[in-house]
C-alpha positions as YAML, in Angstrom:
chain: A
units: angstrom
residues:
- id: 1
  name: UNK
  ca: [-30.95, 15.98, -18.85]
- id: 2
  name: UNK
  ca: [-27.48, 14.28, -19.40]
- id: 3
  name: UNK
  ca: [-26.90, 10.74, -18.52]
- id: 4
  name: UNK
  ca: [-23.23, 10.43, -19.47]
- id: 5
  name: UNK
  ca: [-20.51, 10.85, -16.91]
- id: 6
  name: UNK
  ca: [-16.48, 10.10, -17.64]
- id: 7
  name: UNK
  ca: [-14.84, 7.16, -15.99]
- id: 8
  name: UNK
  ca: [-11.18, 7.82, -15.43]
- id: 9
  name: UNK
  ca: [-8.61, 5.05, -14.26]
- id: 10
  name: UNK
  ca: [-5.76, 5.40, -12.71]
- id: 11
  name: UNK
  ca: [-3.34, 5.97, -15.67]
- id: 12
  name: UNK
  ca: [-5.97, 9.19, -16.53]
- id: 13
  name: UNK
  ca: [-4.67, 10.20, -12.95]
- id: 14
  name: UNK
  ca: [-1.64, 9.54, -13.01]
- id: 15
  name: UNK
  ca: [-0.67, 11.58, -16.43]
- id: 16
  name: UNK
  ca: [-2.79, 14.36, -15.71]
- id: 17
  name: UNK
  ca: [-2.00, 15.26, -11.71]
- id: 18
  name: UNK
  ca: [1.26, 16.27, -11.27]
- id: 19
  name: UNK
  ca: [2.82, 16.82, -8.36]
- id: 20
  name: UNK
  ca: [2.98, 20.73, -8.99]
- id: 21
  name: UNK
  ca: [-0.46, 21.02, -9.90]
- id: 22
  name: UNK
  ca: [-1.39, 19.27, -6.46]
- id: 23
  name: UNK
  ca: [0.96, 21.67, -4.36]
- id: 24
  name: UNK
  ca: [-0.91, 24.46, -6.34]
- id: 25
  name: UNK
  ca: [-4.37, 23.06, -5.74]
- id: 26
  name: UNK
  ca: [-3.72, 22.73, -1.75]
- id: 27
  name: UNK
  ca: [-2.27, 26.06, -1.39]
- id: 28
  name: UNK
  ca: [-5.32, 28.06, -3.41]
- id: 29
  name: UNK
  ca: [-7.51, 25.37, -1.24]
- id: 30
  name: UNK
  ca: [-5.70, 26.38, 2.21]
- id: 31
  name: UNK
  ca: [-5.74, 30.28, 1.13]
- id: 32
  name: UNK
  ca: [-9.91, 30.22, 1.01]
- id: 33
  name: UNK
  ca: [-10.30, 27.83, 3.64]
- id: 34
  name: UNK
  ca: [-12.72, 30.04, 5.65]
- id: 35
  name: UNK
  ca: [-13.84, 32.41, 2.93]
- id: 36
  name: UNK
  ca: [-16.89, 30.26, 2.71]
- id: 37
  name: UNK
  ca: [-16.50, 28.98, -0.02]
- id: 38
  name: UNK
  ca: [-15.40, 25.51, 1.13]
- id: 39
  name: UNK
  ca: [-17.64, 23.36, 2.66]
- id: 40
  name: UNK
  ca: [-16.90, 19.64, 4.00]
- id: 41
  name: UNK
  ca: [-19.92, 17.47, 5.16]
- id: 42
  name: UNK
  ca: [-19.36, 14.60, 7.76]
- id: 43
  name: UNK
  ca: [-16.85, 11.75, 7.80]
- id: 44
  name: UNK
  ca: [-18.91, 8.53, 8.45]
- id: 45
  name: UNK
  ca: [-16.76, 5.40, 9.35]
- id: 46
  name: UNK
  ca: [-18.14, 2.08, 8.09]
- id: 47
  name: UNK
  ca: [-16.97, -0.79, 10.26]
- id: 48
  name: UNK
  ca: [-15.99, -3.50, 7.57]
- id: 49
  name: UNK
  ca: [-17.55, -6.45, 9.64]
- id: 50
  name: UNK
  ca: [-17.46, -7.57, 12.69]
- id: 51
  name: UNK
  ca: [-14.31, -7.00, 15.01]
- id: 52
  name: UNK
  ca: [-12.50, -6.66, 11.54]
- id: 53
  name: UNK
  ca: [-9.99, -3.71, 12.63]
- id: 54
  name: UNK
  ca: [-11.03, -2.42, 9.56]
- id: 55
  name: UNK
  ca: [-13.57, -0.08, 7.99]
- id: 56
  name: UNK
  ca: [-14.73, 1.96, 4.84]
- id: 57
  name: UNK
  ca: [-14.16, 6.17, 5.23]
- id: 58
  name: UNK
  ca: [-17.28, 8.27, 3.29]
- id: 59
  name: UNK
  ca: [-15.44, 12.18, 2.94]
- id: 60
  name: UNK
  ca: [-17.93, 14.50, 0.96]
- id: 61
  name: UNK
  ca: [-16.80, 18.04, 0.29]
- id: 62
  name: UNK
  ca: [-18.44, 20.99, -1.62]
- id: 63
  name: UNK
  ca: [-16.19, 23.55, -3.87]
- id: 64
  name: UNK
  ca: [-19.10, 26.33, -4.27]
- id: 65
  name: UNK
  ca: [-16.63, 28.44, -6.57]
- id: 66
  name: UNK
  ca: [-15.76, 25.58, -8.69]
- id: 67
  name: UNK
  ca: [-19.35, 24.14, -9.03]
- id: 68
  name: UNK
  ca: [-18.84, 21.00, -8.01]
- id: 69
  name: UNK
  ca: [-19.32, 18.67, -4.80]
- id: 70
  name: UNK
  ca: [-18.54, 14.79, -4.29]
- id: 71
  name: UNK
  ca: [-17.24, 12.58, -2.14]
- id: 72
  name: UNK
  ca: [-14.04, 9.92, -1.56]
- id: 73
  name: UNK
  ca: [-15.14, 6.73, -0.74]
- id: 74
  name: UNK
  ca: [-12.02, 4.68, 0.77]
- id: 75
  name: UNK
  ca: [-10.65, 1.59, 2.57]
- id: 76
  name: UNK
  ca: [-8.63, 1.64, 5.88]
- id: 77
  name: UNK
  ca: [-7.43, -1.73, 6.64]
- id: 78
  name: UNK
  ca: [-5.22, -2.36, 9.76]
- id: 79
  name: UNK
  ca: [-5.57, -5.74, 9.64]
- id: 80
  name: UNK
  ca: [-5.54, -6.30, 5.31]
- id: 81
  name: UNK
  ca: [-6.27, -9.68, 3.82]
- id: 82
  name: UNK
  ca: [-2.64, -11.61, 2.91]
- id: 83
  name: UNK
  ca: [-1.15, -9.90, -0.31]
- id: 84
  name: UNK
  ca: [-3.46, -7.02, 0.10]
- id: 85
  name: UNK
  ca: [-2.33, -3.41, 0.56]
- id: 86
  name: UNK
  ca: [-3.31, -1.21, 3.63]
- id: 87
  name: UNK
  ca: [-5.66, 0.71, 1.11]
- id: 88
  name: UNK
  ca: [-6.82, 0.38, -2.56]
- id: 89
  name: UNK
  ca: [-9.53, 0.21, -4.64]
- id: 90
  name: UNK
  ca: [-10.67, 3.84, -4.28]
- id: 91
  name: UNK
  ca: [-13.15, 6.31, -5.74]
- id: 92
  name: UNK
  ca: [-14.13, 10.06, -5.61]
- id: 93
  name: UNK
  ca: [-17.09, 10.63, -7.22]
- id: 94
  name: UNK
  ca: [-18.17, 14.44, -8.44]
- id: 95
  name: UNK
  ca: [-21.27, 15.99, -8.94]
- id: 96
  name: UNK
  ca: [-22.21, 19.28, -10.95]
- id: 97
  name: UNK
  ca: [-23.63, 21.73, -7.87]
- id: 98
  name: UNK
  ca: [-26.37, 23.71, -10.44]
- id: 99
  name: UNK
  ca: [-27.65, 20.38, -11.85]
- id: 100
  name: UNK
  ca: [-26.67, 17.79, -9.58]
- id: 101
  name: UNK
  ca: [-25.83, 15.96, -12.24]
- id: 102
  name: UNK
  ca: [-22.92, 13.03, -12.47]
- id: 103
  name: UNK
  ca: [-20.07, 14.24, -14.34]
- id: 104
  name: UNK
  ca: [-16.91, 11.61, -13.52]
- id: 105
  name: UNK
  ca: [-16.32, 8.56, -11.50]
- id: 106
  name: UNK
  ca: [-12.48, 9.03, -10.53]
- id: 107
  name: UNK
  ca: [-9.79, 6.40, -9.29]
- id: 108
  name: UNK
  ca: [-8.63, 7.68, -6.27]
- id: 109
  name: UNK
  ca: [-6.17, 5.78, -4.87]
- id: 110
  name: UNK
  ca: [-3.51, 7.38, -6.56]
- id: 111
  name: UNK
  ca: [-4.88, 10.87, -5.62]
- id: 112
  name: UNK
  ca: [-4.86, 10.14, -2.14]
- id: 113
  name: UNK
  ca: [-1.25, 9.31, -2.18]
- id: 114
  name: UNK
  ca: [-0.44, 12.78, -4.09]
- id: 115
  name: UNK
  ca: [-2.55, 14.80, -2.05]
- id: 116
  name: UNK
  ca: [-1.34, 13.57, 1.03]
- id: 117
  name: UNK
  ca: [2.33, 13.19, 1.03]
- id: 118
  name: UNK
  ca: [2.74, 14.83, -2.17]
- id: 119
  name: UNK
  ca: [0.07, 17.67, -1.65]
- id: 120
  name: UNK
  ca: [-0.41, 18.91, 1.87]
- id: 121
  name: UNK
  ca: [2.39, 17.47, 3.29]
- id: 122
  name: UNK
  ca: [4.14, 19.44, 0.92]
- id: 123
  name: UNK
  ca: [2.70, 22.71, 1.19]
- id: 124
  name: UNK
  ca: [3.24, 22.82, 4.66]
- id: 125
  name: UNK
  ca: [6.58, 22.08, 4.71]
- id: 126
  name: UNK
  ca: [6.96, 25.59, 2.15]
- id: 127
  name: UNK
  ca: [5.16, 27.74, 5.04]
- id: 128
  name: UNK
  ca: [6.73, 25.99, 7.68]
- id: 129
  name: UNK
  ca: [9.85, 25.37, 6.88]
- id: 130
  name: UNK
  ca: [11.13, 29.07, 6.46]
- id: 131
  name: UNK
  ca: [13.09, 30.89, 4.55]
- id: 132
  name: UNK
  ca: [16.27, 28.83, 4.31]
- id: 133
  name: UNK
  ca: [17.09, 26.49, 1.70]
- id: 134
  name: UNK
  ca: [15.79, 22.59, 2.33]
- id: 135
  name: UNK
  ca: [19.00, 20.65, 1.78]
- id: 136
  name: UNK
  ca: [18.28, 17.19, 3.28]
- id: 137
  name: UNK
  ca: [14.94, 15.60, 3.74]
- id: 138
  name: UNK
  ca: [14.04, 12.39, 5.92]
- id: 139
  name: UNK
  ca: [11.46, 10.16, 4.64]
- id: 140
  name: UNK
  ca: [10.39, 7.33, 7.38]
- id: 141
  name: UNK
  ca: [8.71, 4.68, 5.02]
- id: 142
  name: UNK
  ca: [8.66, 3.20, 1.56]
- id: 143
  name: UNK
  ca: [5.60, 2.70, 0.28]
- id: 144
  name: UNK
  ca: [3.16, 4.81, -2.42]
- id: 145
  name: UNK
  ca: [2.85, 7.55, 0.06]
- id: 146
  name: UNK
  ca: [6.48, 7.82, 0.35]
- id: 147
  name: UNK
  ca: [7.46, 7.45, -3.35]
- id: 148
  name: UNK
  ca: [4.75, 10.80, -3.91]
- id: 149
  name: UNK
  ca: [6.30, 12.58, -1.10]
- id: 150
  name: UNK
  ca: [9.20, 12.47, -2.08]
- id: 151
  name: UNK
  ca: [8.24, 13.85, -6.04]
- id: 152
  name: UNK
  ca: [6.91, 16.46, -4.26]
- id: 153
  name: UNK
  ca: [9.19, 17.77, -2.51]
- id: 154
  name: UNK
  ca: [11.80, 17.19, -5.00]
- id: 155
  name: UNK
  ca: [9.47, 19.55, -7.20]
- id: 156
  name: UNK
  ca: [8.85, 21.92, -4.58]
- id: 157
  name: UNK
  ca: [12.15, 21.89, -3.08]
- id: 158
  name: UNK
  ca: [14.73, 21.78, -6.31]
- id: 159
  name: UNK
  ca: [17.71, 22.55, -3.76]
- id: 160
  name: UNK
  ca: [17.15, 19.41, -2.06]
- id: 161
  name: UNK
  ca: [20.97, 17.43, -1.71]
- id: 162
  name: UNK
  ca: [19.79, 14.32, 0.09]
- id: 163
  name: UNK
  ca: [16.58, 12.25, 0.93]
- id: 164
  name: UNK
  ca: [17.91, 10.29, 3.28]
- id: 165
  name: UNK
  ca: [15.14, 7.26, 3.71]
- id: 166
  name: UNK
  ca: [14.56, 5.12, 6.58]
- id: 167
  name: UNK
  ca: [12.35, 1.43, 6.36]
- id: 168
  name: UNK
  ca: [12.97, -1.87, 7.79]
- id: 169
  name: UNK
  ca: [14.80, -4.15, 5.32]
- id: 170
  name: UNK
  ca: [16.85, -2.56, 2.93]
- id: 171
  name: UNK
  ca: [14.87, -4.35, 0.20]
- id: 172
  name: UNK
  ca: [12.05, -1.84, 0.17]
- id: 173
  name: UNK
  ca: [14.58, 0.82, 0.10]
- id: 174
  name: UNK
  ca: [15.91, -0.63, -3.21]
- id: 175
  name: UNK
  ca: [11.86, -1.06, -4.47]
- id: 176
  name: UNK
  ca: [11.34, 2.52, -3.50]
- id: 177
  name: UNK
  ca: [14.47, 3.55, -5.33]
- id: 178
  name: UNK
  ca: [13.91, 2.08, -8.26]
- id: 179
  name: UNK
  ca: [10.68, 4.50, -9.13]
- id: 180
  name: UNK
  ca: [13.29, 7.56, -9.49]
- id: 181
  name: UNK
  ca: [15.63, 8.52, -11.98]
- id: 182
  name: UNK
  ca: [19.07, 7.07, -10.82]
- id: 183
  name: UNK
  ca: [20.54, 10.62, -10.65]
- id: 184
  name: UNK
  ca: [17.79, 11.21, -7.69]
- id: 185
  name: UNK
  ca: [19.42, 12.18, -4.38]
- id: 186
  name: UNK
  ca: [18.02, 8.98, -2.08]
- id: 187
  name: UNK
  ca: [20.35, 7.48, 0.17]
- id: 188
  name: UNK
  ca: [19.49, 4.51, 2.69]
- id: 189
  name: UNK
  ca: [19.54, 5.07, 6.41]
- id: 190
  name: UNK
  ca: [19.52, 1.22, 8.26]
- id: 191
  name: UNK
  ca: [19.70, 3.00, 11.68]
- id: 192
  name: UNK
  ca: [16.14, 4.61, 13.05]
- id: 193
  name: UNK
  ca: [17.68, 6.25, 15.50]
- id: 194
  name: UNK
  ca: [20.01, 8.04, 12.54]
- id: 195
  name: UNK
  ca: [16.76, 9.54, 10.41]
- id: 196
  name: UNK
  ca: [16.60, 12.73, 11.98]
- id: 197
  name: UNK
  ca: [20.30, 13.62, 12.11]
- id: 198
  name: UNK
  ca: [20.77, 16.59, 9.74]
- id: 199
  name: UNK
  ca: [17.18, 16.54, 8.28]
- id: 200
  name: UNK
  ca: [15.92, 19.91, 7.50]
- id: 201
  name: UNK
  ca: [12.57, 18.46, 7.13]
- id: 202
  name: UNK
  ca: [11.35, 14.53, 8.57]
- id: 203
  name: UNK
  ca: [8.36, 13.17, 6.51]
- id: 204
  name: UNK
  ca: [6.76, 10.09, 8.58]
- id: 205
  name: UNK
  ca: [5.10, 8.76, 5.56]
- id: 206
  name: UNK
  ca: [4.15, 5.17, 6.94]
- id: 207
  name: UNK
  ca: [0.96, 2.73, 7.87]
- id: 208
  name: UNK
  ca: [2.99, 1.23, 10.94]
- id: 209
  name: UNK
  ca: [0.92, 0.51, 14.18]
- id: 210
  name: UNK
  ca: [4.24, 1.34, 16.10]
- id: 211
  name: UNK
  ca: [5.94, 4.51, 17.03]
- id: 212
  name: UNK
  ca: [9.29, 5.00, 14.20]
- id: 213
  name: UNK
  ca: [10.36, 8.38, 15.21]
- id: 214
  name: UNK
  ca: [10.95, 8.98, 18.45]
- id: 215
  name: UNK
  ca: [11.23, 12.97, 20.10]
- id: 216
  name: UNK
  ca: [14.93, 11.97, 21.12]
- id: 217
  name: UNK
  ca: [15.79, 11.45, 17.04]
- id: 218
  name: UNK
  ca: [14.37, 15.11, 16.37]
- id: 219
  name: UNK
  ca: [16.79, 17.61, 15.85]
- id: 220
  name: UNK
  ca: [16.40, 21.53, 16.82]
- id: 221
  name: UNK
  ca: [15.63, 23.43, 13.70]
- id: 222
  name: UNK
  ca: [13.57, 20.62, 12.24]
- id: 223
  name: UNK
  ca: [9.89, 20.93, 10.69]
- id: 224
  name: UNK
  ca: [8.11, 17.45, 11.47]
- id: 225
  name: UNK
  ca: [5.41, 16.37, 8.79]
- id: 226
  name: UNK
  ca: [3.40, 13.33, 10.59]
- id: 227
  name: UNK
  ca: [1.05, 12.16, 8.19]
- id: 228
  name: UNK
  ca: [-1.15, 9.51, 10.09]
- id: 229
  name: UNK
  ca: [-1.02, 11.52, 13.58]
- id: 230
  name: UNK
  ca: [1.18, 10.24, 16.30]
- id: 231
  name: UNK
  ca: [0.50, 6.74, 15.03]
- id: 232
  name: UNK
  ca: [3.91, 6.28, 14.04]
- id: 233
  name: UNK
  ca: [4.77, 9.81, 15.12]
- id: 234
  name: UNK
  ca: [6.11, 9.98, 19.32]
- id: 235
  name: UNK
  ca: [3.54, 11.40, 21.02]
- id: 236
  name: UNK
  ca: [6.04, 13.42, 23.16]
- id: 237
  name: UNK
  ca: [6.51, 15.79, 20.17]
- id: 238
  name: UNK
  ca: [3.16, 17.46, 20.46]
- id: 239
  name: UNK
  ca: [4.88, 18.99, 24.00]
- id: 240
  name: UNK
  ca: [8.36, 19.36, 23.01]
- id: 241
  name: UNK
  ca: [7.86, 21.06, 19.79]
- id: 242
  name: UNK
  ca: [7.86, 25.02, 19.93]
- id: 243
  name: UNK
  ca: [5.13, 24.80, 17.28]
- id: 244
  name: UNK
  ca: [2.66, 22.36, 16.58]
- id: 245
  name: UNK
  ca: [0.37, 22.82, 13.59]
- id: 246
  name: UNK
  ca: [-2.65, 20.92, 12.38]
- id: 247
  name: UNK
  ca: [-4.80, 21.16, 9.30]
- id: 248
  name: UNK
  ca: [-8.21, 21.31, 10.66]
- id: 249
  name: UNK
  ca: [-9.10, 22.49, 14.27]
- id: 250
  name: UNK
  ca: [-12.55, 20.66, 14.05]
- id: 251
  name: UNK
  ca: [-11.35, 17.51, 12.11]
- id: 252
  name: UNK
  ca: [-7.65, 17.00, 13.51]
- id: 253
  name: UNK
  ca: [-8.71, 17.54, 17.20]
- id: 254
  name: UNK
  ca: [-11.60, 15.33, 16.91]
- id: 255
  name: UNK
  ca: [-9.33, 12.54, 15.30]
- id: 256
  name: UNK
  ca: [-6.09, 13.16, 16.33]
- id: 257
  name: UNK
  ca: [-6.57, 14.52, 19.82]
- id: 258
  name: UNK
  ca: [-9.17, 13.24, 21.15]
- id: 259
  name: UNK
  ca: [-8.99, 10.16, 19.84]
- id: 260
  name: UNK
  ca: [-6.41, 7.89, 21.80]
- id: 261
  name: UNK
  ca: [-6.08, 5.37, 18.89]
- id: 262
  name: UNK
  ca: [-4.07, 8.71, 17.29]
- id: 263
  name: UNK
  ca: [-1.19, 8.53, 20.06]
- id: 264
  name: UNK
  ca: [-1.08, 4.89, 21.63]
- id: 265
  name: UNK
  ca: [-3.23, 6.48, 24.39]
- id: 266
  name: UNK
  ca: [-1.26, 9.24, 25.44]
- id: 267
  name: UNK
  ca: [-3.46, 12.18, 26.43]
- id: 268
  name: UNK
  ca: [-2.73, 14.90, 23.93]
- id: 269
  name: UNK
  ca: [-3.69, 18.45, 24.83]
- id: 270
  name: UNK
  ca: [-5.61, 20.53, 22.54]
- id: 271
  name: UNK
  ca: [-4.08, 23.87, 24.14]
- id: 272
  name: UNK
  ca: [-0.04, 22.60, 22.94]
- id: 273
  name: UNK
  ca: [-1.55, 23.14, 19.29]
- id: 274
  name: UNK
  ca: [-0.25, 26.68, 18.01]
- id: 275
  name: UNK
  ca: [-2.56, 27.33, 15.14]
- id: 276
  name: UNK
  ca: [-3.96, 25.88, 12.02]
- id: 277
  name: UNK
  ca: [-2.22, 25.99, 8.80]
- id: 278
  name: UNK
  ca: [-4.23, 28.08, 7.38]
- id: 279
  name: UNK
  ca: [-3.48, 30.76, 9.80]
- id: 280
  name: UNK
  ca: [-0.26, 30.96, 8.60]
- id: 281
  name: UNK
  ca: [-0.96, 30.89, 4.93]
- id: 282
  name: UNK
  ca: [-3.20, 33.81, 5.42]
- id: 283
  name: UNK
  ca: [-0.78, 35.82, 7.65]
- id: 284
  name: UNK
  ca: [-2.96, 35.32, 10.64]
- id: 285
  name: UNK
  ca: [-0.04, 34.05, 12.54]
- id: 286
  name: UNK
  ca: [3.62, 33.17, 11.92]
- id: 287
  name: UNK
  ca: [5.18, 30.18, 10.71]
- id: 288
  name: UNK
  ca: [9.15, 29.37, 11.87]
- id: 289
  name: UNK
  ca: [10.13, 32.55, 13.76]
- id: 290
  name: UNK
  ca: [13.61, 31.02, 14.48]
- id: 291
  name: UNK
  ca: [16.18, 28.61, 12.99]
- id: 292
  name: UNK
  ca: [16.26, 26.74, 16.51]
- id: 293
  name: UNK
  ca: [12.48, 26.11, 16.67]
- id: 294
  name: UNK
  ca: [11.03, 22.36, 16.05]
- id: 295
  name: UNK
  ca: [7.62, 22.43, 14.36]
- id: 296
  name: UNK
  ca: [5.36, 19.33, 13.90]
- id: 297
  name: UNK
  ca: [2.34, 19.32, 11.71]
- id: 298
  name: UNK
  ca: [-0.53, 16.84, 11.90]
- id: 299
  name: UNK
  ca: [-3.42, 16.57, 9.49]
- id: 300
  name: UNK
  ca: [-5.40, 13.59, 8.70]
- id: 301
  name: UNK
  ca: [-6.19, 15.60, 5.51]
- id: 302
  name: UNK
  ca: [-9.60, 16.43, 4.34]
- id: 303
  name: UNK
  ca: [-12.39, 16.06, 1.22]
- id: 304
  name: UNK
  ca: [-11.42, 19.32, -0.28]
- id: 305
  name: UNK
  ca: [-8.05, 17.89, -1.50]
- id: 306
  name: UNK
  ca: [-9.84, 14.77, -3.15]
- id: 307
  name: UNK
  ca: [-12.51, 16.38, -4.84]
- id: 308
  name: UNK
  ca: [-10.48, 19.04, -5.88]
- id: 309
  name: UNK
  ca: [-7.99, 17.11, -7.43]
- id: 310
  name: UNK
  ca: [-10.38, 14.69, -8.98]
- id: 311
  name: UNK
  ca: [-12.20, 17.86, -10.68]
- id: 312
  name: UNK
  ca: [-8.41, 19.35, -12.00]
- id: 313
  name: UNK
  ca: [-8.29, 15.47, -13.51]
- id: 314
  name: UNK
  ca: [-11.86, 15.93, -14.96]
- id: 315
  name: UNK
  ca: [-11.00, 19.21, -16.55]
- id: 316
  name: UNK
  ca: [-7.72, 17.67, -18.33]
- id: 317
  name: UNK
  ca: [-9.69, 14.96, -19.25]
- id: 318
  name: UNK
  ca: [-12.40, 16.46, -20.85]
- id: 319
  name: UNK
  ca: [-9.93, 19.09, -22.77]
- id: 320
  name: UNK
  ca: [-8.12, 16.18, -24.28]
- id: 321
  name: UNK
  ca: [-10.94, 13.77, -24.93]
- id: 322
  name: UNK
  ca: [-9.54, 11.01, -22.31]
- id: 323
  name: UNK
  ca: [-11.65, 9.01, -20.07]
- id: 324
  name: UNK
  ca: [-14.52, 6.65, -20.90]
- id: 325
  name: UNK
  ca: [-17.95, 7.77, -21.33]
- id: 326
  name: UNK
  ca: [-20.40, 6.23, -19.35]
- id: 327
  name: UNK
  ca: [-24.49, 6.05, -19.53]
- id: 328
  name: UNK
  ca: [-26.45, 6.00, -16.31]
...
């Protein structure tokens, strides 16, 4: 029996997941959703004390056709300790499915971040989007979610002219700036009520309690990527939009719909969602039909992405000899 497993930081993560290979991984994840071979245990929430406002997530997944199954263990923190970030510190762990055996602790922070904004954020944008070019994206927010959106659609999306980014003091702006190459295409927008004009596609790529794009801002013609629901999102979009997509029927209407904390109590109606993403990766159903047409998409994301990830980090790893070896 092996003992050893491979511990690998964030800088192990960081060279070896690029923002290609997590499009790639989401889009061969979202093409065998329901083939079976995917299969995603129960989220448990962890209430981090007492009337905290914040709490620890447990996501386990299973990848039967890549022989391997773990879990993301992370922090949500509404209400984060002074200097502290709204989430850090965490893992996925993976597991070999014939032996059960340990084979890497991974840092996951990082991966969340890609596979989010920079993953399936992405992705759906390409089969939502349609077939014209993506000339100017809006980004609401500047933190690490941001920053990896925006690398991934700049990799996705090579015609991009203009991110045009939105966040409260121009400060961040400059911070969030300052991780690209000075040749990248980010502009600041001071206005809110400004993001939307001319976006192709509007990334809401934020941890704010309160509601930064509003249905007014939201031009026709525009895809809508809300990452954290209608959080930050106007609720109003899920009935104006022509199209609204999520990313899991069981998971997203669970915590998205039916949860009020999603929408700032506005009762959402599971019958204004279109389809699932997936339906329109596999053909099922169509994506943008017209150039008029808003579409919103809503996913609070899922295990598959993590693990999967994690394991395309563990494979680099191990064919380059990176990582540190660990004894149980």
């Amino acid at each position: 029996m092996n003992r050893e497993f491979l511990y690998l930081d964030e800088a192990c993560v960081k060279r070896f997941l690029t923002p290609d290979t997590v499009i790639r991984t989401v889009k061969e994840l979202w093409a065998e959703w329901k083939s079976g071979n995917l299969t995603e245990g129960d989220r448990c929430f962890l209430p981090a004390g007492k009337d905290t406002g914040n709490e620890f997530l447990y996501i386990p997944a299973c990848l039967s056709d890549r022989g391997v199954l773990g879990f993301k263990w992370i922090n949500c923190y509404m209400n984060p300790a002074e200097g502290y970030p709204f989430s850090h510190s965490n893992l996925i762990v993976l597991n070999d499915i014939r032996t059960g055996e340990l084979k890497a602790v991974v840092h996951g922070t990082a991966i969340t971040a890609m596979r989010t904004a920079g993953g399936h954020a992405v992705a759906a944008a390409r089969y939502l989007h349609g077939d014209r070019p993506l000339k100017t994206l809006s980004v609401i927010g500047n933190g690490l979610e941001a920053e990896k959106g925006i690398e991934g659609f700049l990799c996705e999306f090579p015609e991009i002219e203009k991110v045009q980014v939105y966040c409260r003091r121009a400060e961040g702006f400059e911070k969030l700036r300052s991780a690209f190459d000075p040749g990248a295409p980010l502009v600041y927008v001071p206005d809110q009520t400004q993001i939307g004009k001319g976006a192709d596609v509007i990334l809401v790529a934020t941890s704010s309690p309160e509601i930064l794009l509003h249905s007014g801002c939201v031009e026709k013609g525009t895809t809508v990527i809300a990452l954290d629901g209608f959080i930050d999102t106007d609720p109003e979009l899920a009935r104006r939009a022509d199209k609204w997509f999520v990313g899991s029927a069981k998971t997203d209407r669970a915590e998205i719909i039916e949860s009020g904390q999603m929408s700032h109590d506005v009762c959402l109606n599971y019958e204004d969602v279109y389809g699932e993403i997936t339906d329109v990766v596999t053909g099922k159903m169509p994506g943008r039909e017209s150039e008029d047409e808003i579409i919103v998409y809503t996913h609070m994301g899922s295990g598959f992405y993590d693990v999967a990830c994690a394991y395309e980090v563990y494979k680099k790893a191990v064919e380059e000899g990176c990582g540190v070896c660990l004894t149980l």
